[in-house]
PDB file of C-alpha atoms in Angstrom:
ATOM      1  CA  UNK A   1     -28.849 -33.546  26.193  1.00 44.00           C
ATOM      2  CA  UNK A   2     -25.647 -35.503  26.169  1.00 47.00           C
ATOM      3  CA  UNK A   3     -24.968 -34.625  22.841  1.00 46.00           C
ATOM      4  CA  UNK A   4     -25.645 -31.149  23.191  1.00 45.00           C
ATOM      5  CA  UNK A   5     -23.322 -31.013  25.836  1.00 46.00           C
ATOM      6  CA  UNK A   6     -20.609 -32.574  23.615  1.00 46.00           C
ATOM      7  CA  UNK A   7     -21.045 -30.157  21.109  1.00 46.00           C
ATOM      8  CA  UNK A   8     -20.764 -27.152  23.550  1.00 45.00           C
ATOM      9  CA  UNK A   9     -17.510 -28.632  24.582  1.00 44.00           C
ATOM     10  CA  UNK A  10     -15.910 -28.474  20.942  1.00 46.00           C
ATOM     11  CA  UNK A  11     -17.324 -24.521  20.573  1.00 44.00           C
ATOM     12  CA  UNK A  12     -14.352 -23.574  21.916  1.00 45.00           C
ATOM     13  CA  UNK A  13     -14.419 -20.589  20.140  1.00 47.00           C
ATOM     14  CA  UNK A  14     -16.122 -17.659  21.963  1.00 47.00           C
ATOM     15  CA  UNK A  15     -17.042 -15.861  18.472  1.00 47.00           C
ATOM     16  CA  UNK A  16     -19.273 -18.620  17.492  1.00 45.00           C
ATOM     17  CA  UNK A  17     -22.882 -17.696  17.720  1.00 47.00           C
ATOM     18  CA  UNK A  18     -25.447 -19.502  19.485  1.00 45.00           C
ATOM     19  CA  UNK A  19     -27.742 -20.258  16.620  1.00 46.00           C
ATOM     20  CA  UNK A  20     -24.696 -21.548  14.632  1.00 47.00           C
ATOM     21  CA  UNK A  21     -24.397 -23.976  17.171  1.00 44.00           C
ATOM     22  CA  UNK A  22     -27.611 -25.065  17.352  1.00 45.00           C
ATOM     23  CA  UNK A  23     -27.577 -25.834  13.742  1.00 46.00           C
ATOM     24  CA  UNK A  24     -24.359 -27.771  14.028  1.00 45.00           C
ATOM     25  CA  UNK A  25     -26.186 -29.824  16.732  1.00 46.00           C
ATOM     26  CA  UNK A  26     -26.526 -32.745  14.205  1.00 44.00           C
ATOM     27  CA  UNK A  27     -23.068 -32.740  12.865  1.00 44.00           C
ATOM     28  CA  UNK A  28     -20.029 -34.206  14.934  1.00 44.00           C
ATOM     29  CA  UNK A  29     -17.161 -32.474  15.970  1.00 43.00           C
ATOM     30  CA  UNK A  30     -15.222 -34.144  13.080  1.00 44.00           C
ATOM     31  CA  UNK A  31     -16.570 -31.944  10.410  1.00 45.00           C
ATOM     32  CA  UNK A  32     -15.894 -29.050  12.608  1.00 44.00           C
ATOM     33  CA  UNK A  33     -12.269 -29.547  12.634  1.00 45.00           C
ATOM     34  CA  UNK A  34     -12.100 -30.464   8.808  1.00 45.00           C
ATOM     35  CA  UNK A  35     -13.624 -26.922   7.981  1.00 44.00           C
ATOM     36  CA  UNK A  36     -10.844 -24.992   9.987  1.00 46.00           C
ATOM     37  CA  UNK A  37      -8.327 -25.712   7.279  1.00 46.00           C
ATOM     38  CA  UNK A  38      -7.489 -23.569   4.267  1.00 49.00           C
ATOM     39  CA  UNK A  39      -9.849 -25.257   2.000  1.00 47.00           C
ATOM     40  CA  UNK A  40     -12.800 -24.848   4.041  1.00 46.00           C
ATOM     41  CA  UNK A  41     -14.951 -23.532   1.384  1.00 48.00           C
ATOM     42  CA  UNK A  42     -14.843 -27.060  -0.373  1.00 49.00           C
ATOM     43  CA  UNK A  43     -16.805 -29.054   2.126  1.00 47.00           C
ATOM     44  CA  UNK A  44     -19.049 -26.097   3.032  1.00 45.00           C
ATOM     45  CA  UNK A  45     -22.251 -28.103   1.985  1.00 46.00           C
ATOM     46  CA  UNK A  46     -21.205 -31.252   4.388  1.00 47.00           C
ATOM     47  CA  UNK A  47     -21.532 -28.943   7.320  1.00 47.00           C
ATOM     48  CA  UNK A  48     -24.758 -26.711   7.135  1.00 48.00           C
ATOM     49  CA  UNK A  49     -26.239 -24.734   4.004  1.00 47.00           C
ATOM     50  CA  UNK A  50     -27.944 -22.545   6.389  1.00 47.00           C
ATOM     51  CA  UNK A  51     -24.563 -21.168   7.761  1.00 50.00           C
ATOM     52  CA  UNK A  52     -24.028 -18.943   4.710  1.00 51.00           C
ATOM     53  CA  UNK A  53     -26.237 -16.643   5.794  1.00 56.00           C
ATOM     54  CA  UNK A  54     -24.453 -15.588   8.637  1.00 64.00           C
ATOM     55  CA  UNK A  55     -21.364 -14.967   7.041  1.00 71.00           C
ATOM     56  CA  UNK A  56     -19.552 -11.265   8.144  1.00 76.00           C
ATOM     57  CA  UNK A  57     -17.178  -9.429   6.443  1.00 75.00           C
ATOM     58  CA  UNK A  58     -13.796  -9.783   7.909  1.00 76.00           C
ATOM     59  CA  UNK A  59     -12.880  -6.767  10.345  1.00 75.00           C
ATOM     60  CA  UNK A  60     -11.095  -3.984   8.973  1.00 77.00           C
ATOM     61  CA  UNK A  61     -10.580  -5.942   5.705  1.00 80.00           C
ATOM     62  CA  UNK A  62     -11.626  -2.917   3.776  1.00 82.00           C
ATOM     63  CA  UNK A  63      -9.197  -0.588   6.023  1.00 84.00           C
ATOM     64  CA  UNK A  64      -6.619  -2.951   5.324  1.00 85.00           C
ATOM     65  CA  UNK A  65      -6.857  -2.561   1.532  1.00 84.00           C
ATOM     66  CA  UNK A  66      -7.027   1.236   1.547  1.00 86.00           C
ATOM     67  CA  UNK A  67      -4.397   1.480   3.518  1.00 85.00           C
ATOM     68  CA  UNK A  68      -1.898  -0.838   1.219  1.00 84.00           C
ATOM     69  CA  UNK A  69      -2.917   0.955  -1.665  1.00 84.00           C
ATOM     70  CA  UNK A  70      -2.496   4.822  -0.034  1.00 84.00           C
ATOM     71  CA  UNK A  71       0.978   3.670   0.885  1.00 82.00           C
ATOM     72  CA  UNK A  72       1.769   4.083  -2.567  1.00 80.00           C
ATOM     73  CA  UNK A  73      -0.411   7.071  -3.506  1.00 76.00           C
ATOM     74  CA  UNK A  74       1.502   9.118  -0.238  1.00 75.00           C
ATOM     75  CA  UNK A  75       4.604   8.186  -1.485  1.00 70.00           C
ATOM     76  CA  UNK A  76       6.683  11.458  -1.767  1.00 63.00           C
ATOM     77  CA  UNK A  77       5.509  12.723   1.633  1.00 63.00           C
ATOM     78  CA  UNK A  78       8.360  12.655   4.518  1.00 63.00           C
ATOM     79  CA  UNK A  79      10.881  10.754   2.804  1.00 66.00           C
ATOM     80  CA  UNK A  80       8.329   7.666   2.277  1.00 70.00           C
ATOM     81  CA  UNK A  81       7.885   7.709   6.269  1.00 76.00           C
ATOM     82  CA  UNK A  82       3.910   8.160   5.705  1.00 81.00           C
ATOM     83  CA  UNK A  83       3.498   4.976   3.434  1.00 83.00           C
ATOM     84  CA  UNK A  84       6.120   3.416   5.801  1.00 85.00           C
ATOM     85  CA  UNK A  85       3.502   3.659   8.864  1.00 86.00           C
ATOM     86  CA  UNK A  86       0.746   3.351   6.628  1.00 86.00           C
ATOM     87  CA  UNK A  87       2.265   0.023   5.249  1.00 86.00           C
ATOM     88  CA  UNK A  88       3.128  -1.172   8.835  1.00 89.00           C
ATOM     89  CA  UNK A  89      -0.197  -0.871  10.216  1.00 89.00           C
ATOM     90  CA  UNK A  90      -1.626  -2.596   7.217  1.00 88.00           C
ATOM     91  CA  UNK A  91       0.582  -5.570   7.570  1.00 89.00           C
ATOM     92  CA  UNK A  92      -0.055  -5.700  11.339  1.00 90.00           C
ATOM     93  CA  UNK A  93      -3.738  -5.651  10.689  1.00 89.00           C
ATOM     94  CA  UNK A  94      -3.856  -8.071   8.069  1.00 89.00           C
ATOM     95  CA  UNK A  95      -1.762 -10.556  10.181  1.00 88.00           C
ATOM     96  CA  UNK A  96      -4.551 -10.305  13.239  1.00 88.00           C
ATOM     97  CA  UNK A  97      -7.439 -10.510  10.562  1.00 87.00           C
ATOM     98  CA  UNK A  98      -5.618 -13.569   9.201  1.00 87.00           C
ATOM     99  CA  UNK A  99      -5.615 -15.164  12.079  1.00 87.00           C
ATOM    100  CA  UNK A 100      -9.266 -14.458  13.016  1.00 86.00           C
ATOM    101  CA  UNK A 101     -10.103 -15.884   9.664  1.00 86.00           C
ATOM    102  CA  UNK A 102      -8.169 -19.071  10.098  1.00 86.00           C
ATOM    103  CA  UNK A 103      -9.625 -19.757  13.357  1.00 85.00           C
ATOM    104  CA  UNK A 104     -12.993 -20.150  11.760  1.00 81.00           C
ATOM    105  CA  UNK A 105     -12.988 -19.637   7.861  1.00 79.00           C
ATOM    106  CA  UNK A 106     -16.800 -20.423   7.290  1.00 81.00           C
ATOM    107  CA  UNK A 107     -17.401 -17.353   9.461  1.00 81.00           C
ATOM    108  CA  UNK A 108     -16.388 -14.445   7.291  1.00 83.00           C
ATOM    109  CA  UNK A 109     -17.218 -13.679   3.550  1.00 82.00           C
ATOM    110  CA  UNK A 110     -14.838 -14.811   0.732  1.00 82.00           C
ATOM    111  CA  UNK A 111     -15.052 -11.314  -0.682  1.00 81.00           C
ATOM    112  CA  UNK A 112     -13.511  -9.638   2.628  1.00 84.00           C
ATOM    113  CA  UNK A 113     -10.719 -12.427   2.686  1.00 85.00           C
ATOM    114  CA  UNK A 114      -9.934 -11.362  -0.556  1.00 85.00           C
ATOM    115  CA  UNK A 115      -9.506  -7.967   0.225  1.00 85.00           C
ATOM    116  CA  UNK A 116      -7.475  -8.595   2.910  1.00 86.00           C
ATOM    117  CA  UNK A 117      -4.984 -10.691   0.900  1.00 85.00           C
ATOM    118  CA  UNK A 118      -4.727  -7.871  -1.794  1.00 87.00           C
ATOM    119  CA  UNK A 119      -4.368  -5.546   1.247  1.00 87.00           C
ATOM    120  CA  UNK A 120      -1.564  -7.638   2.435  1.00 87.00           C
ATOM    121  CA  UNK A 121       0.121  -7.458  -0.911  1.00 88.00           C
ATOM    122  CA  UNK A 122       0.016  -4.191  -1.844  1.00 88.00           C
ATOM    123  CA  UNK A 123       1.061  -3.031   1.704  1.00 88.00           C
ATOM    124  CA  UNK A 124       4.407  -5.645   1.345  1.00 89.00           C
ATOM    125  CA  UNK A 125       5.212  -3.598  -1.913  1.00 88.00           C
ATOM    126  CA  UNK A 126       4.623  -0.567  -0.763  1.00 86.00           C
ATOM    127  CA  UNK A 127       6.342  -1.212   2.338  1.00 87.00           C
ATOM    128  CA  UNK A 128       9.500  -2.323   0.744  1.00 88.00           C
ATOM    129  CA  UNK A 129       9.557   0.504  -1.497  1.00 86.00           C
ATOM    130  CA  UNK A 130       8.737   3.237   1.208  1.00 85.00           C
ATOM    131  CA  UNK A 131      11.849   1.458   3.382  1.00 86.00           C
ATOM    132  CA  UNK A 132      14.439   1.721   0.371  1.00 85.00           C
ATOM    133  CA  UNK A 133      13.439   5.259  -0.240  1.00 81.00           C
ATOM    134  CA  UNK A 134      13.974   5.947   3.279  1.00 82.00           C
ATOM    135  CA  UNK A 135      17.100   4.433   3.582  1.00 84.00           C
ATOM    136  CA  UNK A 136      18.336   6.045  -0.026  1.00 78.00           C
ATOM    137  CA  UNK A 137      17.012   9.343   1.700  1.00 76.00           C
ATOM    138  CA  UNK A 138      18.994   8.630   5.102  1.00 80.00           C
ATOM    139  CA  UNK A 139      22.364   7.858   3.024  1.00 79.00           C
ATOM    140  CA  UNK A 140      21.712  10.619   0.523  1.00 72.00           C
ATOM    141  CA  UNK A 141      21.440  13.559   3.589  1.00 72.00           C
ATOM    142  CA  UNK A 142      24.648  11.799   5.189  1.00 74.00           C
ATOM    143  CA  UNK A 143      26.584  11.930   2.093  1.00 71.00           C
ATOM    144  CA  UNK A 144      24.964  15.549   1.073  1.00 64.00           C
ATOM    145  CA  UNK A 145      26.615  16.856   4.477  1.00 54.00           C
ATOM    146  CA  UNK A 146      29.873  15.297   3.440  1.00 52.00           C
ATOM    147  CA  UNK A 147      29.362  17.300   0.237  1.00 49.00           C
ATOM    148  CA  UNK A 148      28.625  20.183   1.981  1.00 48.00           C
ATOM    149  CA  UNK A 149      31.678  19.863   4.250  1.00 52.00           C
ATOM    150  CA  UNK A 150      34.081  19.011   1.589  1.00 55.00           C
ATOM    151  CA  UNK A 151      32.934  22.063  -0.552  1.00 56.00           C
ATOM    152  CA  UNK A 152      33.495  24.307   2.336  1.00 59.00           C
ATOM    153  CA  UNK A 153      36.972  22.453   2.922  1.00 63.00           C
ATOM    154  CA  UNK A 154      37.537  23.440  -0.988  1.00 62.00           C
ATOM    155  CA  UNK A 155      36.644  26.885  -0.406  1.00 68.00           C
ATOM    156  CA  UNK A 156      38.717  27.330   2.653  1.00 65.00           C
ATOM    157  CA  UNK A 157      41.499  25.939   0.731  1.00 65.00           C
ATOM    158  CA  UNK A 158      40.931  28.157  -2.115  1.00 69.00           C
ATOM    159  CA  UNK A 159      41.051  31.449   0.473  1.00 71.00           C
ATOM    160  CA  UNK A 160      44.311  30.122   1.540  1.00 70.00           C
ATOM    161  CA  UNK A 161      45.546  29.399  -2.186  1.00 68.00           C
ATOM    162  CA  UNK A 162      44.923  33.086  -2.975  1.00 71.00           C
ATOM    163  CA  UNK A 163      45.901  34.778   0.019  1.00 71.00           C
ATOM    164  CA  UNK A 164      49.644  33.100  -0.576  1.00 69.00           C
ATOM    165  CA  UNK A 165      49.769  34.977  -3.702  1.00 61.00           C
ATOM    166  CA  UNK A 166      49.896  32.175  -6.054  1.00 56.00           C
TER     167      UNK A 166
ATOM    168  CA  UNK B   1      -8.029  28.855  -7.698  1.00 72.00           C
ATOM    169  CA  UNK B   2      -5.833  26.927  -9.857  1.00 71.00           C
ATOM    170  CA  UNK B   3      -3.278  29.315 -10.820  1.00 76.00           C
ATOM    171  CA  UNK B   4      -2.989  30.038  -7.127  1.00 78.00           C
ATOM    172  CA  UNK B   5      -2.467  26.624  -6.621  1.00 73.00           C
ATOM    173  CA  UNK B   6      -0.107  26.190  -9.025  1.00 72.00           C
ATOM    174  CA  UNK B   7       1.777  29.230  -7.287  1.00 73.00           C
ATOM    175  CA  UNK B   8       2.192  27.747  -4.530  1.00 72.00           C
ATOM    176  CA  UNK B   9       3.094  24.294  -5.014  1.00 71.00           C
ATOM    177  CA  UNK B  10       4.381  22.042  -2.269  1.00 70.00           C
ATOM    178  CA  UNK B  11       8.055  21.467  -2.248  1.00 72.00           C
ATOM    179  CA  UNK B  12       9.642  17.945  -2.127  1.00 71.00           C
ATOM    180  CA  UNK B  13      11.455  17.419   1.305  1.00 69.00           C
ATOM    181  CA  UNK B  14      13.587  14.428  -0.524  1.00 69.00           C
ATOM    182  CA  UNK B  15      14.756  16.795  -3.292  1.00 69.00           C
ATOM    183  CA  UNK B  16      15.442  19.875  -1.067  1.00 69.00           C
ATOM    184  CA  UNK B  17      17.630  18.008   0.862  1.00 67.00           C
ATOM    185  CA  UNK B  18      19.114  15.535  -1.525  1.00 65.00           C
ATOM    186  CA  UNK B  19      19.103  17.525  -4.868  1.00 65.00           C
ATOM    187  CA  UNK B  20      17.591  14.325  -6.425  1.00 67.00           C
ATOM    188  CA  UNK B  21      14.305  13.691  -7.387  1.00 71.00           C
ATOM    189  CA  UNK B  22      11.921  11.305  -5.393  1.00 74.00           C
ATOM    190  CA  UNK B  23       9.889   8.619  -7.072  1.00 76.00           C
ATOM    191  CA  UNK B  24       6.670  10.992  -6.475  1.00 76.00           C
ATOM    192  CA  UNK B  25       8.299  14.052  -7.858  1.00 78.00           C
ATOM    193  CA  UNK B  26       6.510  15.512 -11.118  1.00 82.00           C
ATOM    194  CA  UNK B  27       2.998  14.419  -9.817  1.00 82.00           C
ATOM    195  CA  UNK B  28       2.126  17.855  -8.768  1.00 81.00           C
ATOM    196  CA  UNK B  29       2.957  19.372 -11.905  1.00 84.00           C
ATOM    197  CA  UNK B  30       1.092  16.303 -13.685  1.00 87.00           C
ATOM    198  CA  UNK B  31      -1.804  16.694 -11.838  1.00 85.00           C
ATOM    199  CA  UNK B  32      -2.070  20.361 -12.631  1.00 85.00           C
ATOM    200  CA  UNK B  33      -1.531  19.557 -16.275  1.00 86.00           C
ATOM    201  CA  UNK B  34      -4.717  17.024 -15.757  1.00 87.00           C
ATOM    202  CA  UNK B  35      -6.817  19.692 -14.319  1.00 87.00           C
ATOM    203  CA  UNK B  36      -6.204  22.069 -17.040  1.00 87.00           C
ATOM    204  CA  UNK B  37      -7.410  19.058 -19.386  1.00 85.00           C
ATOM    205  CA  UNK B  38      -3.703  18.322 -21.004  1.00 85.00           C
ATOM    206  CA  UNK B  39      -3.809  14.728 -20.601  1.00 87.00           C
ATOM    207  CA  UNK B  40      -0.372  14.100 -22.773  1.00 88.00           C
ATOM    208  CA  UNK B  41       1.220  16.683 -20.833  1.00 86.00           C
ATOM    209  CA  UNK B  42       0.317  15.181 -17.897  1.00 87.00           C
ATOM    210  CA  UNK B  43       1.590  11.813 -18.879  1.00 87.00           C
ATOM    211  CA  UNK B  44       4.859  13.347 -19.943  1.00 85.00           C
ATOM    212  CA  UNK B  45       5.249  14.584 -16.415  1.00 85.00           C
ATOM    213  CA  UNK B  46       4.455  11.669 -14.676  1.00 87.00           C
ATOM    214  CA  UNK B  47       3.157   8.749 -16.500  1.00 88.00           C
ATOM    215  CA  UNK B  48       1.945   6.954 -12.861  1.00 86.00           C
ATOM    216  CA  UNK B  49      -0.606   9.573 -12.062  1.00 88.00           C
ATOM    217  CA  UNK B  50      -3.319   7.933 -14.470  1.00 89.00           C
ATOM    218  CA  UNK B  51      -3.211   4.654 -13.361  1.00 89.00           C
ATOM    219  CA  UNK B  52      -2.674   5.701  -9.722  1.00 88.00           C
ATOM    220  CA  UNK B  53      -5.892   7.615  -9.944  1.00 89.00           C
ATOM    221  CA  UNK B  54      -7.667   4.843 -11.746  1.00 90.00           C
ATOM    222  CA  UNK B  55      -6.505   2.714  -8.618  1.00 89.00           C
ATOM    223  CA  UNK B  56      -7.717   5.095  -5.997  1.00 88.00           C
ATOM    224  CA  UNK B  57     -10.947   5.637  -7.785  1.00 90.00           C
ATOM    225  CA  UNK B  58     -11.578   1.808  -8.326  1.00 90.00           C
ATOM    226  CA  UNK B  59     -10.787   1.398  -4.683  1.00 88.00           C
ATOM    227  CA  UNK B  60     -13.669   3.524  -3.514  1.00 87.00           C
ATOM    228  CA  UNK B  61     -15.864   2.108  -5.635  1.00 89.00           C
ATOM    229  CA  UNK B  62     -14.790  -1.125  -4.577  1.00 87.00           C
ATOM    230  CA  UNK B  63     -15.193  -0.556  -1.213  1.00 84.00           C
ATOM    231  CA  UNK B  64     -19.066   0.857  -1.540  1.00 85.00           C
ATOM    232  CA  UNK B  65     -19.946  -1.920  -4.111  1.00 83.00           C
ATOM    233  CA  UNK B  66     -18.037  -4.588  -3.417  1.00 80.00           C
ATOM    234  CA  UNK B  67     -17.237  -6.211  -6.734  1.00 82.00           C
ATOM    235  CA  UNK B  68     -16.683  -9.927  -6.817  1.00 82.00           C
ATOM    236  CA  UNK B  69     -13.174  -9.763  -8.343  1.00 82.00           C
ATOM    237  CA  UNK B  70     -12.262  -6.028  -7.220  1.00 82.00           C
ATOM    238  CA  UNK B  71      -9.547  -7.210  -5.050  1.00 84.00           C
ATOM    239  CA  UNK B  72      -8.142  -9.122  -7.589  1.00 86.00           C
ATOM    240  CA  UNK B  73      -8.215  -6.303 -10.313  1.00 88.00           C
ATOM    241  CA  UNK B  74      -6.856  -3.764  -7.306  1.00 88.00           C
ATOM    242  CA  UNK B  75      -3.914  -5.995  -6.869  1.00 87.00           C
ATOM    243  CA  UNK B  76      -2.995  -5.854 -10.560  1.00 89.00           C
ATOM    244  CA  UNK B  77      -3.472  -2.263 -11.076  1.00 90.00           C
ATOM    245  CA  UNK B  78      -1.458  -1.348  -7.824  1.00 89.00           C
ATOM    246  CA  UNK B  79       1.256  -3.691  -9.385  1.00 90.00           C
ATOM    247  CA  UNK B  80       0.939  -2.055 -12.771  1.00 91.00           C
ATOM    248  CA  UNK B  81       1.041   1.584 -11.151  1.00 89.00           C
ATOM    249  CA  UNK B  82       4.130   0.776  -9.194  1.00 88.00           C
ATOM    250  CA  UNK B  83       5.746  -0.939 -12.179  1.00 91.00           C
ATOM    251  CA  UNK B  84       5.137   2.315 -14.019  1.00 91.00           C
ATOM    252  CA  UNK B  85       6.451   4.630 -11.497  1.00 88.00           C
ATOM    253  CA  UNK B  86       9.453   2.487 -10.905  1.00 88.00           C
ATOM    254  CA  UNK B  87      10.250   2.558 -14.751  1.00 90.00           C
ATOM    255  CA  UNK B  88       9.806   6.099 -14.706  1.00 88.00           C
ATOM    256  CA  UNK B  89      11.826   6.793 -11.624  1.00 85.00           C
ATOM    257  CA  UNK B  90      14.945   4.838 -13.151  1.00 85.00           C
ATOM    258  CA  UNK B  91      14.484   6.512 -16.632  1.00 85.00           C
ATOM    259  CA  UNK B  92      14.368  10.197 -15.026  1.00 81.00           C
ATOM    260  CA  UNK B  93      17.345   9.512 -12.976  1.00 76.00           C
ATOM    261  CA  UNK B  94      19.390   7.808 -15.418  1.00 76.00           C
ATOM    262  CA  UNK B  95      18.755  10.462 -18.033  1.00 75.00           C
ATOM    263  CA  UNK B  96      18.202  13.676 -16.443  1.00 64.00           C
ATOM    264  CA  UNK B  97      20.503  13.497 -13.408  1.00 54.00           C
ATOM    265  CA  UNK B  98      24.382  14.120 -13.311  1.00 53.00           C
ATOM    266  CA  UNK B  99      26.388  12.296 -10.752  1.00 49.00           C
ATOM    267  CA  UNK B 100      27.839  15.496  -9.670  1.00 47.00           C
ATOM    268  CA  UNK B 101      28.945  14.481  -6.066  1.00 45.00           C
ATOM    269  CA  UNK B 102      30.881  11.594  -5.846  1.00 38.00           C
TER     270      UNK B 102
END
């Protein structure tokens, strides 16, 4: 009874399901804390082999990957604004998913974590390119307006020049 | 259908405003050439289209079937696509575009 109470004390994460808590009854809190590091997969057999069955995909990992890749495919729309928005959404979602994963790495499948990582990389690349393009577009429009005005000025100058008779 | 689409191609806002090609310009022409079956012309118009289509196609497959190394393959294919697009764009800007305003 006492042991069960201490175990429940360690289960601070609300997402840990009940059966997992029961299966981890025999293990001490030390192994639980070790497993929360980056290399959580290496000491998996120490904890419980039955845990693998309960792994679930990381939320939104597929969506993050899709948005990261689409951010380059929709490059040419609206001065790169679409890919800028997609990249930002993917980055925010991936950082959220990363936090969720690091809280409990054994809970989620490795494939979905890889998906999330790849989505993050693609989103960063797409975001950087879209950002460059947006800046270039703004600068080009600004300079383009200047050209127009200088051309108008030239035109006016020519008219004045012709009217003087030279 | 194809002819109608070709007559009503969308215009690039970037190009309309700046007179300069954007990194995505040529994709539409390339896509139409691909739909007609002219792969070589399509590559000449826009070399990044085929790797991009492969990436998107593989993305769909990966999201459905969940390949083991799918994420890594997608990442590298994405980086390859981006590299091709950027090199193509730099070459295009350097050769075709005269810096008439300055």
